[in-house]
Each structure stands twice: as C-alpha cells, then as structure tokens.
Amino acid sequence: MSIGILTSGGDAPGMNAAVRAAFRCLKMRDPDCEIVFFRDGFRGLARRLDSSSDRNVDRRAVRDIIHRGGTFIGTGRVPELLLPPEGHASYAERVAARDDFLKVAAINLYQMRVDNLIVIGGDGSFRGARIIGEAFRQHFPRRPFRVIGIPGTIDNDLHGTEYSIGYDTALNNVVDAIRKLRDTIESHRRAIILEVMGNTSGWLALQSAIAGGAAVVAIPEVEETWDHDRIVRSLDAGVRRDYRYFIIVVAEGVRRRAGEDWCEGLKHKLESDRAIESHLGHPMEVRINSVGHIARGGSPTALDNTLAGLLGSGAADVAQIGGLDGQPAAEGDVMVGCRGPRTILTSLDEVIDCSPRLVTRDSELYQLSQRLMLSAEQPF
Ligand SMILES: Nc1ncnc2c1ncn2[C@@H]1O[C@H](COP(=O)(O)OP(=O)(O)OP(=O)(O)O)[C@@H](O)[C@H]1O
Ligand SMILES: O=P(O)(O)OC[C@H]1O[C@](O)(CO)[C@@H](O)[C@@H]1O
C-alpha cells in the first residue's frame, strides 16, 4: 500500500515543512513505505501520474524546502467538486461533472494503492476530501481508505486545532505591514484603513491589530465593529486627545457583509467630519491599503515550521499505526491538530461540522481589543 500527500486551498507558509515532516516520519518507521505526491491540490488526483517523480517519491524531494513559503507540490481550488444549489439550472450537469471527477480520482487512488491520503488545507479541502473518500469507498468497498487532515490555512478558522499552519507567519507579515505604514501616516498625520485577509473570519485582523497597536479593528463577526459612525466617534475622541495618526484594521469579510464600498465609505466620512476637522485644524487625510496575498508570502516562522513538524509527524503516526503514538487508535477520517503543547485528533466530520471557527464577543482576544483600542468611552 502507499500513502498520498497533497496540499489544497490557499497556500499557507509552513505547508512545505508539514510535507517534509510527514515524509521523513513515514520513512523513519518504514524505509520501504511508498509515498505519492499529488500535485496542485485535488486536481492532481484526477491526473494520471505518469511521471515516476511523484510515485514512490525519493527522499531528496523534501530537501531544501523547509525555509520556503508556499507549497512545492502546488495547491489549487477545484470548482468541479463544488455544486450549485439544487434548483440551479446547471445542477444536473454539475453533479455529472463532479461524479466524473470523483470516479477518476477514486480509480487513480486505487491503482496507486493509496490507503491513506494526507490532505493539508482548510475546511473546504476537508469537505472535498470527505466526498473523495466516500466515492472511493463506493467504488472499492473492500479496499481500506482513510483521509488524514492537517490544518493549513492563514485564516486559522478550523475547529479541532488551536492554530493552523500558516497563521503565525501571516500574523507577522500583517504586523510588519502595520509597522511600515506607521512611519508614513505619522509623518502626514493621516488615518489608514488596512484590509487583511481571513475569508469569513476575523482572527488574522483581530490579532494583528492588537499586536500592531491599531486604533480600531473591524471584524465580520461583530457588527458594531464595522459601524462607520462608531469609528468616526472613536477617531474624533482620539484627535481631541492629541493622537497624531490612526491605524484602522479591517478584515476582508467585513466588505462581504457591509458592502464592497465599506472602506471608501469610511474614508469619506472621516475626511468630511466637521468635529475632526475643527480639532485638527484641517480635514483628516485618509488612505486605504490592503495587505492582500503578501500575508501568505515569505519564509515560514519558527512557530509555523514547528507546528508543521508536529502535525506532519502526527499524520504519519495515524497513517502507519492507526493513531497518535502512545494513544489509542482512531477510527475513520481524522484531522491532526494542536491544543496547547499537545497533538490531538478530531474526527473529520466534527471538524467540518464545527468549522469555520469564528470570533465571538466573549473571545479573549476580542475582549482584549475592546480594552486596548480607541473608543469614545476610553479615558486614554
Ligand atoms: N463544500 C465542498 N464540497 C466539496 N468540495 C469542496 C467544498 N468546499 C471546498 N471544496 C474543495 O476543496 C477545495 C479547497 O477548498 P477552499 O478553496 O474552500 O480552501 P480551504 O481548504 O478552505 O483553504 P483556505 O480557506 O485556506 O483557502 C475547493 O477548491 C474544492 O475543490
Ligand atoms: O488565493 P485566493 O484563491 O485568491 O484566495 C484568497 C483567500 O484565501 C485565503 O487567503 C485563505 O483562505 C483567504 O483569507 C482569502 O480570502
């Protein structure tokens, strides 16, 4: 039998370290273990693997990659696996296309004798992996097959793990951007609205705003944080207390909830606010920036590569001994995660059902942000 490895969804710095750790731990326990790389996410499953370089991968394949961001085996988003709502005109056609994709993927996995498939990605990838597993078991009911998930997403929105691979590097990239912007907006006495990735979650925006010392943070999960008038009142209070410049961090999910022109609307309100103008002596100048995909770039942090090593090693244990070393064997598809210093397993169904894990008002980080950041009620 062989073990397949793929990375899927948005690339996350540290994915390479996870592939490397899984590969080395598998080989450590069984030097004859056959490992298959499926390139470019699930698309690699539907592609015939003619090139031997990806079958029975040589140990040199995972050298000189631990310092690199991104994923050396490629990732991708495969729309064929997504279905429109049942009433949609193209529904039947899309179901047929998905079934074709799943059949080819199942046959490839069968012919390459893959009995464990390690999938490194976010909750979408685990949803896709689950239906690939269902299709495999439907076509080859007597062949064992298991999906082992490793959380890899800068959104850090997965149930079943405290941190996902890539989050710490993205966090440091955003804080670095905030620090660089601080110089120019202080020089001009400006406000900057900085948009940060995170899909539907606000974790990356929230924690980078706290760590970077932003004046205000807006996250999709808490509606009052993206109320324009509340933000204007906070900055007016800041101007009256002689704050010289303002950093406003906004999660991209706010745009999706409050409207695509949320940033422009806030910029206009701040620039035309009379109270701010009267205290400043001139209208406030506002600029809009976005960290965008830069958050996902660069060499992974030590924390991300360490987390990736632990989770890759855990995935190798599940594949070869059925569970984490020294712990009872687990049944079915699972995800390897971390809780504090411990590596833990959660059923993939539970991860999928309880994800995305979003910020709530009683999240400790949210509570901290409301104590540290600027607001009209704050005495400092
Ligand atoms: N609900 C779903 N059902 C089946 N397949 C899915 C589903 N959601 C996503 N997938 C598959 O998984 C792939 C990756 O999912 P997605 O693009 O949501 O990224 P992700 O794994 O959530 O990671 P990230 O959010 O960090 O980008 C999709 O391109 C699609 O092929
Ligand atoms: O790289 P893409 O396909 O543009 O996707 C961007 C999305 O991927 C992520 O970086 C990870 O999910 C999100 O935060 C962001 O919305």
Short mmCIF file of N, CA and C in Angstrom, two decimals, residues 26 36 48 88 105 114 129 132 166 200-201 203 205 208 214 226-227 242 259 274 286 310 319 327 332 349 361 363 372:
data_model
loop_
_atom_site.label_atom_id
_atom_site.label_comp_id
_atom_site.label_asym_id
_atom_site.label_seq_id
_atom_site.Cartn_x
_atom_site.Cartn_y
_atom_site.Cartn_z
N LEU A 26 7.31 9.01 8.07
CA LEU A 26 6.83 7.76 7.43
C LEU A 26 8.02 6.87 7.09
N VAL A 36 3.26 8.96 -2.33
CA VAL A 36 2.85 9.55 -3.61
C VAL A 36 2.51 11.01 -3.39
N ARG A 48 -3.51 11.49 -14.45
CA ARG A 48 -2.75 10.25 -14.39
C ARG A 48 -1.29 10.57 -14.03
N HIS A 88 -30.65 25.04 -9.17
CA HIS A 88 -29.90 25.80 -10.20
C HIS A 88 -29.99 25.09 -11.56
N ALA A 105 -10.68 10.17 -9.83
CA ALA A 105 -9.83 10.28 -8.64
C ALA A 105 -9.79 8.95 -7.88
N VAL A 114 -3.23 3.64 -2.86
CA VAL A 114 -3.22 4.58 -1.74
C VAL A 114 -4.29 4.16 -0.72
N ALA A 129 -12.17 16.41 0.52
CA ALA A 129 -11.52 15.12 0.80
C ALA A 129 -12.55 14.09 1.29
N ILE A 132 -14.36 12.70 -1.63
CA ILE A 132 -13.45 11.83 -2.38
C ILE A 132 -13.34 10.46 -1.68
N GLY A 166 0.50 28.30 9.00
CA GLY A 166 0.45 29.50 8.15
C GLY A 166 -0.04 30.73 8.87
N THR A 200 -14.12 34.44 5.90
CA THR A 200 -15.26 34.91 6.70
C THR A 200 -14.88 35.16 8.16
N SER A 201 -13.62 34.88 8.51
CA SER A 201 -13.25 35.04 9.93
C SER A 201 -12.42 36.30 10.15
N TRP A 203 -10.01 36.48 12.74
CA TRP A 203 -8.87 36.21 13.63
C TRP A 203 -7.61 36.95 13.21
N ALA A 205 -7.17 39.61 11.36
CA ALA A 205 -7.30 41.07 11.53
C ALA A 205 -7.25 41.43 13.01
N SER A 208 -3.67 40.72 14.62
CA SER A 208 -2.64 41.63 14.08
C SER A 208 -2.90 43.06 14.51
N ALA A 214 -3.05 48.83 16.62
CA ALA A 214 -4.00 49.62 15.82
C ALA A 214 -4.98 50.35 16.74
N TRP A 226 -17.99 47.33 12.71
CA TRP A 226 -17.89 47.94 11.37
C TRP A 226 -18.92 49.05 11.16
N ASP A 227 -19.40 49.59 12.30
CA ASP A 227 -20.31 50.74 12.23
C ASP A 227 -19.49 52.00 11.98
N ASP A 242 -5.17 64.39 21.22
CA ASP A 242 -3.87 64.62 20.56
C ASP A 242 -3.22 63.37 19.96
N GLY A 259 -20.78 45.53 2.55
CA GLY A 259 -20.79 46.13 1.21
C GLY A 259 -19.38 46.39 0.70
N ARG A 274 -16.86 67.20 10.45
CA ARG A 274 -16.59 68.57 10.90
C ARG A 274 -15.90 68.60 12.26
N VAL A 286 -7.11 60.46 4.70
CA VAL A 286 -7.27 59.01 4.89
C VAL A 286 -6.75 58.28 3.65
N LEU A 310 5.15 18.96 14.00
CA LEU A 310 4.35 18.16 14.94
C LEU A 310 3.15 17.53 14.25
N ALA A 319 -1.32 7.33 9.93
CA ALA A 319 -1.28 6.51 8.70
C ALA A 319 -0.67 5.14 8.97
N GLN A 327 -1.15 6.73 21.98
CA GLN A 327 -2.58 6.99 22.27
C GLN A 327 -3.42 5.93 21.56
N GLY A 332 -11.74 5.97 11.35
CA GLY A 332 -12.26 6.85 10.28
C GLY A 332 -11.35 8.01 9.95
N ASP A 349 -15.43 14.62 10.36
CA ASP A 349 -16.85 15.06 10.34
C ASP A 349 -17.06 16.18 11.36
N ARG A 361 -18.01 37.51 20.67
CA ARG A 361 -17.83 38.64 21.59
C ARG A 361 -17.10 38.22 22.87
N SER A 363 -14.75 35.98 22.99
CA SER A 363 -13.37 35.53 22.71
C SER A 363 -12.42 36.43 23.48
N LEU A 372 -8.09 47.67 24.83
CA LEU A 372 -6.83 48.36 24.45
C LEU A 372 -7.05 49.43 23.38
#
